[in-house]
Amino acid sequence: MESGPAIFAGVVFALFGAGLLAWTGNRLRRREPVAVGVSRVASAAVASVAGTVALTLGAYCLARV
C-alpha cells in the first residue's frame, strides 16, 4: 500500500532530474544562456546540481520500494 506513493515520487523526481540535466546540456551545447540575467557558469552549475539531486532522490525513492 505504501509503495504506490514512493513509486510515483521516484518517477517524478527521476523525470524532472533527467529533463533538467538534458535541457541544461542542450542549452550549454548551443551556447545559449541557462538563466536570463545570471552568469552562464553559475546558472549551469546550479541547474546541474539541482538536476543531479533530483535524479538521486528519484533513484533513492525507487530503490526503497
mmCIF file of C-alpha atoms in Angstrom:
data_model
loop_
_atom_site.group_PDB
_atom_site.id
_atom_site.type_symbol
_atom_site.label_atom_id
_atom_site.label_comp_id
_atom_site.label_asym_id
_atom_site.label_seq_id
_atom_site.Cartn_x
_atom_site.Cartn_y
_atom_site.Cartn_z
ATOM 1 C CA MET A 1 0.000 0.000 0.000
ATOM 2 C CA GLU A 2 2.819 2.433 0.786
ATOM 3 C CA SER A 3 4.826 1.589 -2.325
ATOM 4 C CA GLY A 4 2.460 3.470 -4.649
ATOM 5 C CA PRO A 5 3.403 6.974 -3.446
ATOM 6 C CA ALA A 6 7.094 6.041 -3.351
ATOM 7 C CA ILE A 7 6.975 4.836 -6.950
ATOM 8 C CA PHE A 8 5.134 7.989 -8.036
ATOM 9 C CA ALA A 9 7.577 10.296 -6.216
ATOM 10 C CA GLY A 10 10.570 8.357 -7.555
ATOM 11 C CA VAL A 11 9.363 8.576 -11.141
ATOM 12 C CA VAL A 12 8.559 12.291 -10.830
ATOM 13 C CA PHE A 13 11.959 13.088 -9.314
ATOM 14 C CA ALA A 14 13.782 10.971 -11.886
ATOM 15 C CA LEU A 15 11.946 12.508 -14.856
ATOM 16 C CA PHE A 16 12.462 16.042 -13.561
ATOM 17 C CA GLY A 17 16.165 15.459 -12.877
ATOM 18 C CA ALA A 18 16.817 13.825 -16.219
ATOM 19 C CA GLY A 19 14.853 16.518 -18.050
ATOM 20 C CA LEU A 20 16.667 19.335 -16.266
ATOM 21 C CA LEU A 21 20.082 17.829 -16.979
ATOM 22 C CA ALA A 22 19.201 17.248 -20.642
ATOM 23 C CA TRP A 23 17.823 20.775 -21.017
ATOM 24 C CA THR A 24 20.870 22.325 -19.334
ATOM 25 C CA GLY A 25 23.255 20.315 -21.506
ATOM 26 C CA ASN A 26 21.357 21.287 -24.630
ATOM 27 C CA ARG A 27 21.436 24.997 -23.722
ATOM 28 C CA LEU A 28 25.168 24.850 -22.987
ATOM 29 C CA ARG A 29 25.939 22.978 -26.201
ATOM 30 C CA ARG A 30 24.165 25.691 -28.218
ATOM 31 C CA ARG A 31 25.936 28.420 -26.187
ATOM 32 C CA GLU A 32 22.618 29.872 -25.033
ATOM 33 C CA PRO A 33 22.029 31.211 -21.508
ATOM 34 C CA VAL A 34 20.620 28.778 -18.980
ATOM 35 C CA ALA A 35 19.013 31.613 -16.981
ATOM 36 C CA VAL A 36 18.492 35.167 -18.168
ATOM 37 C CA GLY A 37 20.456 37.810 -16.290
ATOM 38 C CA VAL A 38 22.739 35.378 -14.457
ATOM 39 C CA SER A 39 26.277 34.258 -15.153
ATOM 40 C CA ARG A 40 26.384 31.263 -17.546
ATOM 41 C CA VAL A 41 28.742 29.354 -15.278
ATOM 42 C CA ALA A 42 26.730 29.978 -12.117
ATOM 43 C CA SER A 43 23.375 29.143 -13.684
ATOM 44 C CA ALA A 44 24.736 25.996 -15.328
ATOM 45 C CA ALA A 45 26.274 24.872 -12.041
ATOM 46 C CA VAL A 46 23.082 25.435 -10.043
ATOM 47 C CA ALA A 47 20.908 23.728 -12.673
ATOM 48 C CA SER A 48 23.302 20.770 -12.880
ATOM 49 C CA VAL A 49 23.378 20.344 -9.110
ATOM 50 C CA ALA A 50 19.578 20.575 -8.894
ATOM 51 C CA GLY A 51 19.164 18.014 -11.675
ATOM 52 C CA THR A 52 21.639 15.633 -10.093
ATOM 53 C CA VAL A 53 19.973 15.935 -6.682
ATOM 54 C CA ALA A 54 16.540 15.282 -8.186
ATOM 55 C CA LEU A 55 17.836 12.281 -10.124
ATOM 56 C CA THR A 56 19.488 10.922 -6.983
ATOM 57 C CA LEU A 57 16.282 11.385 -4.960
ATOM 58 C CA GLY A 58 14.343 9.558 -7.646
ATOM 59 C CA ALA A 59 16.765 6.649 -7.570
ATOM 60 C CA TYR A 60 16.603 6.591 -3.772
ATOM 61 C CA CYS A 61 12.793 6.522 -3.756
ATOM 62 C CA LEU A 62 12.672 3.763 -6.335
ATOM 63 C CA ALA A 63 15.330 1.728 -4.514
ATOM 64 C CA ARG A 64 13.318 1.840 -1.280
ATOM 65 C CA VAL A 65 10.314 0.134 -2.897
#
